Short mmCIF file of C-alpha atoms in Angstrom, two decimals:
data_model
loop_
_atom_site.label_atom_id
_atom_site.label_comp_id
_atom_site.label_asym_id
_atom_site.label_seq_id
_atom_site.Cartn_x
_atom_site.Cartn_y
_atom_site.Cartn_z
CA MET A 7 11.27 3.49 -36.71
CA LYS A 8 13.02 6.76 -35.91
CA ALA A 9 14.82 7.22 -32.57
CA ALA A 10 17.30 9.50 -30.80
CA VAL A 11 20.37 7.40 -29.99
CA LEU A 12 23.23 8.15 -27.60
CA ASN A 13 26.28 6.41 -29.05
CA ALA A 14 28.93 7.89 -26.74
CA PHE A 15 28.83 10.00 -23.58
CA GLY A 16 29.43 13.61 -24.48
CA SER A 17 28.39 13.23 -28.10
CA PRO A 18 25.16 14.68 -29.53
CA LEU A 19 22.15 12.45 -29.87
CA ALA A 20 21.99 10.87 -33.33
CA ILE A 21 18.58 10.68 -35.01
CA GLU A 22 18.60 7.25 -36.60
CA ASN A 23 16.35 4.64 -38.13
CA VAL A 24 16.41 1.60 -35.82
CA PRO A 25 14.48 -1.70 -35.85
CA ASP A 26 10.98 -1.67 -34.40
CA PRO A 27 10.86 -3.29 -30.94
CA LEU A 28 9.77 -6.93 -30.87
CA LEU A 29 6.97 -8.02 -28.54
CA GLY A 30 7.47 -10.78 -25.97
CA THR A 31 5.31 -12.38 -23.30
CA GLY A 32 4.76 -10.04 -20.37
CA GLU A 33 5.42 -7.00 -22.53
CA VAL A 34 3.64 -4.30 -24.48
CA ILE A 35 4.60 -2.08 -27.39
CA VAL A 36 3.56 1.57 -27.10
CA ASP A 37 3.40 4.31 -29.70
CA VAL A 38 5.14 7.17 -27.89
CA VAL A 39 3.28 10.48 -28.10
CA ALA A 40 5.27 12.56 -25.58
CA SER A 41 8.21 12.05 -23.23
CA ARG A 42 9.60 14.52 -20.72
CA VAL A 43 13.22 15.69 -20.74
CA LEU A 44 14.75 15.93 -17.28
CA ALA A 45 16.41 19.21 -16.38
CA TYR A 46 19.65 17.32 -15.77
CA ALA A 47 19.43 15.13 -18.90
CA ASN A 48 22.48 16.90 -20.31
CA GLU A 49 24.49 15.80 -17.26
CA VAL A 50 23.45 12.18 -17.85
CA LEU A 51 24.16 12.22 -21.58
CA SER A 52 27.55 13.87 -21.08
CA GLY A 53 28.56 11.24 -18.52
CA GLU A 54 28.94 13.85 -15.77
CA ARG A 55 26.47 12.06 -13.50
CA LYS A 56 28.13 8.69 -14.12
CA TYR A 57 24.82 6.86 -14.35
CA LEU A 58 24.89 3.15 -15.17
CA LEU A 59 23.82 3.26 -18.79
CA GLU A 60 25.22 0.89 -21.40
CA LEU A 61 25.62 2.38 -24.87
CA PRO A 62 24.38 2.75 -27.49
CA VAL A 63 20.96 3.49 -26.02
CA VAL A 64 17.75 5.32 -26.78
CA PRO A 65 17.34 7.60 -23.72
CA GLY A 66 14.08 8.84 -22.29
CA PRO A 67 12.62 7.90 -18.87
CA GLY A 68 8.84 7.60 -19.07
CA ALA A 69 6.28 8.63 -21.63
CA ILE A 70 2.65 9.10 -22.48
CA GLY A 71 1.54 6.94 -25.38
CA ARG A 72 -0.99 4.55 -26.83
CA ILE A 73 -0.90 0.78 -26.77
CA ARG A 74 0.15 -0.68 -30.12
CA ALA A 75 0.31 -4.38 -29.14
CA THR A 76 0.12 -6.54 -26.01
CA GLY A 77 1.43 -9.97 -25.09
CA PRO A 78 -0.83 -12.98 -24.45
CA ASP A 79 -0.91 -12.41 -20.69
CA ALA A 80 -2.52 -8.95 -20.90
CA THR A 81 -6.23 -9.14 -20.06
CA ARG A 82 -7.33 -5.49 -19.85
CA LEU A 83 -5.14 -3.38 -22.12
CA ARG A 84 -6.31 -2.86 -25.69
CA PRO A 85 -4.65 -1.28 -28.74
CA GLY A 86 -5.28 2.45 -28.68
CA ASP A 87 -5.49 2.74 -24.87
CA TRP A 88 -3.73 5.78 -23.43
CA VAL A 89 -1.06 4.80 -20.90
CA TYR A 90 1.70 6.24 -18.77
CA CYS A 91 4.91 4.35 -19.51
CA ASP A 92 6.42 4.01 -16.05
CA PRO A 93 10.24 3.85 -16.34
CA THR A 94 10.62 2.11 -12.95
CA VAL A 95 11.30 -1.45 -14.10
CA ARG A 96 11.51 -4.04 -11.31
CA SER A 97 12.89 -7.58 -11.45
CA ARG A 98 10.19 -10.21 -11.04
CA ASP A 99 12.19 -12.89 -9.23
CA ASN A 100 12.49 -11.29 -5.79
CA ALA A 101 9.36 -9.62 -4.45
CA LEU A 102 11.05 -8.46 -1.22
CA SER A 103 14.17 -6.90 -2.73
CA PRO A 104 13.70 -6.42 -6.46
CA ASP A 105 16.44 -4.93 -8.56
CA ILE A 106 15.30 -1.67 -10.15
CA ALA A 107 16.32 0.07 -13.35
CA LEU A 108 14.97 3.32 -14.72
CA GLN A 109 14.35 2.50 -18.36
CA GLY A 110 16.16 4.93 -20.62
CA LEU A 111 18.05 6.57 -17.73
CA THR A 112 20.05 4.37 -15.35
CA ALA A 113 20.40 0.82 -14.10
CA GLY A 114 20.89 2.13 -10.58
CA SER A 115 22.86 -0.94 -9.49
CA GLU A 116 24.79 -3.88 -10.86
CA GLY A 117 21.65 -6.01 -10.56
CA GLY A 118 19.69 -3.38 -12.42
CA LEU A 119 22.11 -3.70 -15.33
CA ARG A 120 20.64 -7.11 -16.15
CA LEU A 121 17.21 -5.49 -16.42
CA GLN A 122 18.62 -2.66 -18.50
CA ARG A 123 20.22 -5.04 -20.97
CA TYR A 124 16.77 -6.40 -21.80
CA PHE A 125 14.49 -3.38 -21.32
CA HIS A 126 17.26 -1.32 -22.80
CA ASP A 127 15.81 1.57 -24.74
CA GLY A 128 13.75 4.47 -23.46
CA ALA A 129 11.04 6.68 -24.87
CA TRP A 130 12.81 9.03 -27.27
CA ALA A 131 11.61 6.97 -30.19
CA GLU A 132 8.43 6.40 -32.15
CA GLN A 133 7.82 3.14 -30.29
CA MET A 134 9.04 1.51 -27.10
CA ARG A 135 8.76 -1.88 -25.42
CA LEU A 136 8.13 -2.15 -21.69
CA PRO A 137 6.83 -4.63 -19.11
CA THR A 138 3.06 -5.01 -19.18
CA GLU A 139 2.71 -3.77 -15.59
CA ASN A 140 4.57 -0.58 -16.49
CA ALA A 141 1.91 0.50 -18.98
CA VAL A 142 -0.51 2.24 -16.62
CA PRO A 143 -3.93 3.18 -18.09
CA ILE A 144 -4.80 6.85 -17.64
CA GLY A 145 -8.14 6.95 -19.48
CA ASP A 146 -8.98 8.90 -22.59
CA ILE A 147 -7.15 12.16 -23.14
CA ASP A 148 -6.90 14.65 -25.97
CA GLU A 149 -3.68 14.05 -27.88
CA LYS A 150 -2.74 17.73 -27.52
CA ASP A 151 -2.66 17.19 -23.73
CA ALA A 152 -0.18 14.30 -23.86
CA GLY A 153 2.78 16.58 -23.13
CA ARG A 154 1.12 17.96 -20.02
CA TRP A 155 0.34 14.43 -18.79
CA CYS A 156 4.10 13.81 -18.83
CA ALA A 157 4.02 15.71 -15.52
CA LEU A 158 3.10 12.34 -14.02
CA GLY A 159 6.80 11.53 -14.07
CA THR A 160 7.57 14.59 -11.95
CA LEU A 161 4.61 14.30 -9.59
CA LEU A 162 5.11 10.61 -8.88
CA VAL A 163 8.54 11.01 -7.29
CA PRO A 164 7.42 13.12 -4.28
CA TYR A 165 4.16 11.20 -4.18
CA GLY A 166 6.20 8.06 -3.55
CA GLY A 167 7.87 9.83 -0.66
CA PHE A 168 4.62 10.94 0.93
CA LEU A 169 3.15 7.45 0.52
CA ALA A 170 6.25 6.07 2.25
CA VAL A 171 5.76 8.28 5.32
CA GLN A 172 1.97 7.90 5.19
CA LEU A 173 1.07 11.57 4.96
CA GLN A 174 -2.47 11.95 6.30
CA ALA A 175 -5.10 14.55 5.46
CA GLY A 176 -4.96 17.36 8.02
CA GLU A 177 -1.25 17.00 8.79
CA ILE A 178 1.50 19.59 8.42
CA ALA A 179 4.19 18.65 5.91
CA LEU A 180 7.58 20.22 5.30
CA VAL A 181 9.08 20.08 1.80
CA ASN A 182 12.80 20.75 2.06
CA GLY A 183 13.99 22.01 -1.30
CA ALA A 184 10.66 23.22 -2.68
CA THR A 185 11.93 25.50 -5.43
CA GLY A 186 13.07 22.92 -7.99
CA SER A 187 11.02 20.84 -10.39
CA PHE A 188 10.47 17.92 -8.00
CA GLY A 189 10.23 20.07 -4.87
CA SER A 190 7.55 22.34 -6.27
CA ALA A 191 5.66 19.27 -7.46
CA ALA A 192 5.92 17.94 -3.90
CA VAL A 193 4.05 21.00 -2.64
CA ALA A 194 1.24 20.36 -5.13
CA VAL A 195 1.10 16.68 -4.20
CA ALA A 196 0.99 17.30 -0.44
CA LEU A 197 -1.89 19.72 -0.90
CA ALA A 198 -3.72 17.23 -3.12
CA MET A 199 -3.33 14.58 -0.42
CA GLY A 200 -5.04 16.87 2.07
CA ALA A 201 -2.18 18.44 4.00
CA GLN A 202 -3.44 21.16 6.32
CA CYS A 203 -0.36 23.21 5.55
CA VAL A 204 2.87 22.80 3.60
CA ILE A 205 6.05 24.49 4.82
CA ALA A 206 8.16 25.09 1.72
CA THR A 207 11.86 25.84 2.11
CA GLY A 208 14.41 26.97 -0.46
CA ARG A 209 17.04 29.52 -1.37
CA ASN A 210 15.21 31.00 -4.35
CA GLU A 211 12.92 33.60 -2.77
CA GLN A 212 11.24 34.44 -6.06
CA ALA A 213 10.27 30.78 -6.55
CA LEU A 214 8.97 30.63 -2.98
CA THR A 215 6.83 33.71 -3.55
CA GLU A 216 5.44 32.09 -6.69
CA LEU A 217 4.41 28.99 -4.69
CA THR A 218 2.38 31.18 -2.34
CA ARG A 219 0.78 33.00 -5.26
CA ARG A 220 -0.06 29.73 -6.96
CA PHE A 221 -1.44 27.80 -3.99
CA GLY A 222 -2.50 30.37 -1.41
CA ALA A 223 -2.44 30.38 2.37
CA ARG A 224 -1.99 26.63 2.81
CA VAL A 225 1.62 27.11 1.72
CA ARG A 226 4.01 28.91 4.07
CA THR A 227 7.46 29.60 2.70
CA VAL A 228 10.78 29.88 4.51
CA PRO A 229 13.85 31.25 2.68
CA MET A 230 16.96 29.36 3.77
CA HIS A 231 19.98 31.56 4.56
CA GLY A 232 22.50 28.92 5.59
CA ASP A 233 22.53 29.35 9.37
CA GLU A 234 21.21 26.04 10.69
CA ALA A 235 19.81 27.24 14.01
CA ASP A 236 18.24 30.39 12.55
CA ASP A 237 16.76 28.57 9.54
CA ARG A 238 15.20 25.92 11.80
CA ALA A 239 13.80 28.54 14.14
CA ARG A 240 12.10 30.28 11.22
CA ILE A 241 10.71 26.97 9.96
CA LEU A 242 9.13 26.30 13.34
CA GLN A 243 7.82 29.86 13.53
CA ALA A 244 6.17 29.55 10.11
CA ALA A 245 4.42 26.28 10.93
CA PRO A 246 0.89 26.61 12.38
CA GLY A 247 1.56 23.62 14.62
CA PRO A 248 3.95 20.68 15.08
CA ILE A 249 5.42 19.42 11.80
CA ASP A 250 4.22 15.85 11.24
CA CYS A 251 6.45 14.82 8.35
CA VAL A 252 9.43 16.06 6.36
CA LEU A 253 10.19 15.27 2.72
CA ASP A 254 13.77 16.14 1.79
CA ILE A 255 14.28 16.47 -1.96
CA LEU A 256 17.34 18.72 -2.10
CA PRO A 257 19.64 18.35 -5.15
CA PRO A 258 23.22 16.98 -5.10
CA VAL A 259 24.71 20.48 -4.82
CA ALA A 260 23.07 21.01 -1.42
CA SER A 261 24.81 20.16 1.86
CA ALA A 262 23.97 17.64 4.55
CA MET A 263 23.58 20.59 6.95
CA GLN A 264 20.62 21.79 4.88
CA VAL A 265 19.01 18.39 5.26
CA ARG A 266 19.61 18.31 9.02
CA THR A 267 18.08 21.77 9.40
CA ALA A 268 14.74 20.41 8.23
CA VAL A 269 14.93 16.92 9.74
CA LEU A 270 15.40 18.24 13.28
CA ALA A 271 12.29 20.41 12.90
CA VAL A 272 9.95 17.40 12.87
CA ARG A 273 7.78 16.80 15.95
CA PRO A 274 8.30 13.92 18.41
CA HIS A 275 7.12 10.71 16.76
CA GLY A 276 7.26 12.45 13.40
CA ARG A 277 8.37 10.93 10.11
CA VAL A 278 11.12 11.87 7.68
CA VAL A 279 11.77 10.61 4.15
CA LEU A 280 14.94 11.26 2.17
CA MET A 281 14.54 11.45 -1.61
CA GLY A 282 17.14 14.02 -2.69
CA GLY A 283 20.65 13.81 -4.08
CA VAL A 284 22.73 15.15 -1.21
CA GLY A 285 26.05 13.30 -0.98
CA MET A 286 25.98 11.92 -4.51
CA GLN A 287 28.82 14.26 -5.47
CA GLY A 288 30.83 13.68 -2.30
CA GLY A 289 30.96 15.72 0.88
CA ALA A 290 29.97 15.05 4.45
CA GLY A 291 27.29 12.53 5.28
CA LEU A 292 24.12 13.22 7.24
CA ASP A 293 24.88 13.45 10.96
CA LEU A 294 21.80 13.13 13.22
CA PRO A 295 21.76 12.97 17.03
CA TYR A 296 21.15 9.39 18.15
CA PRO A 297 19.52 10.34 21.52
CA TRP A 298 17.08 12.73 19.83
CA MET A 299 15.97 10.12 17.31
CA MET A 300 15.65 7.37 19.91
CA ARG A 301 13.89 9.32 22.65
CA ASN A 302 11.50 11.05 20.26
CA GLY A 303 10.61 7.93 18.28
CA ILE A 304 11.56 9.50 14.94
CA THR A 305 10.92 7.46 11.80
CA LEU A 306 13.59 8.04 9.16
CA ARG A 307 13.58 6.26 5.82
CA GLY A 308 14.93 6.57 2.34
CA GLN A 309 12.73 6.22 -0.73
CA TRP A 310 13.79 5.89 -4.35
CA MET A 311 10.95 6.46 -6.79
CA TYR A 312 7.51 5.09 -5.85
CA PRO A 313 5.51 1.85 -5.48
CA PRO A 314 3.91 0.22 -8.54
CA HIS A 315 0.37 1.34 -7.71
CA ALA A 316 1.31 5.01 -7.32
CA ALA A 317 0.80 5.91 -11.00
CA THR A 318 -2.79 4.66 -10.93
CA LEU A 319 -3.53 6.68 -7.78
CA MET A 320 -1.88 9.82 -9.14
CA ALA A 321 -3.91 9.55 -12.35
CA GLY A 322 -6.96 9.43 -10.09
CA LEU A 323 -5.90 12.59 -8.25
CA ILE A 324 -5.53 14.33 -11.60
CA ARG A 325 -8.89 13.07 -12.84
CA ALA A 326 -10.50 14.31 -9.62
CA GLY A 327 -9.07 17.79 -10.12
CA LEU A 328 -6.97 17.58 -6.95
CA VAL A 329 -3.80 17.94 -9.04
CA ASP A 330 -4.12 20.50 -11.82
CA LEU A 331 -1.90 19.81 -14.83
CA ASP A 332 -2.59 23.32 -16.10
CA HIS A 333 0.05 24.51 -13.63
CA PHE A 334 2.69 23.07 -15.95
CA GLU A 335 4.16 25.17 -18.74
CA ILE A 336 5.19 22.91 -21.64
CA ALA A 337 7.87 23.41 -24.28
CA ALA A 338 7.55 20.72 -26.96
CA PHE A 339 10.15 19.56 -29.48
CA GLY A 340 9.97 17.03 -32.29
CA LEU A 341 12.30 14.02 -32.27
CA ASP A 342 14.57 15.61 -34.88
CA ARG A 343 15.23 18.41 -32.38
CA ALA A 344 16.07 16.14 -29.44
CA ASN A 345 19.42 17.84 -28.81
CA GLU A 346 17.70 21.22 -28.69
CA ALA A 347 15.20 19.77 -26.23
CA VAL A 348 17.99 18.61 -23.90
CA ALA A 349 19.65 22.04 -24.00
CA HIS A 350 16.32 23.77 -23.44
CA ALA A 351 15.50 21.60 -20.43
CA ALA A 352 18.81 22.52 -18.80
CA ALA A 353 18.39 26.24 -19.45
CA HIS A 354 14.71 26.52 -18.57
CA SER A 355 14.22 24.24 -15.59
CA GLY A 356 12.27 25.24 -12.53
CA PRO A 357 8.90 24.96 -10.85
CA PHE A 358 6.14 23.74 -13.14
CA ARG A 359 8.25 24.09 -16.29
CA MET A 360 8.64 21.01 -18.45
CA THR A 361 10.32 20.18 -21.72
CA VAL A 362 8.95 17.27 -23.75
CA ILE A 363 9.89 15.40 -26.90
CA GLN A 364 7.05 14.40 -29.21
CA PRO A 365 8.36 11.64 -31.51
CA ARG A 366 5.31 11.71 -33.78
#
């Protein structure tokens, strides 16, 4: 089969003929129809992000495809079924603290490297092998819509955060960092889950205005100017009531002060989930007042990715029309143009913009 292969960090992807993946028990083989290209894929492939990724490798985290073959332990999946290929691969020998690797992207930890060495290659190929539980049925779709369904990979990240803090219908949610790909998706997800109102913060005022145009009065935007006290005051002024939960999804270039600005806006007994990249490139850590957290009963947790059942639920939200994939603007590239796709994703990232590779 044909695949895009990264042989060395900083080198272009090589389009090569590689052996077809071999099926094992507890696994499926999928014919890849479309796979998204992350906006920061160029930083991963260059080695700038220093992700744990053993080379050579076929990159590509997540895909939409059709089942080609299943192992003997699969009881529901059939050849031809449309599935989301979830890149979040978990070890099966520790249910409480599984090691996690993102197939085709990063091992995440030393333990995750052992997973990566087996489920090594990602989705930028005509076929891929993945654990049976990672092939999530999405129902019948038109093949021309496969690229748009790749938005699952973007939507699922903030959805995992809101599941972690148990966002309830009728609550007020704050999305801190709402102008990027994942932050804007978080606004859509919170609304789909029934949030009364979403407070969306960010530095890009044009992107904030677009969120209001796209989603209407349930979204209230707050441009962040960099003065912590003033920014927080304007957040509280914009909210129609006490803020029940905060999702921080700021990128690595943001500061811990920007995180604290939003965290300290949550109501007493409110919940906060951290999903962004602040601190990954160095800098000060997040400093929160101990007495405030203790006396106000604040719940603070980190969340990486999402639970295994999230993809099934998100597919249901899409099927119900609560999440509209038509919001996403798609730029599609064939496998032979994988390097162009990576460059395009870096240059054209932003809210509801997605670059995909279509191997077939």
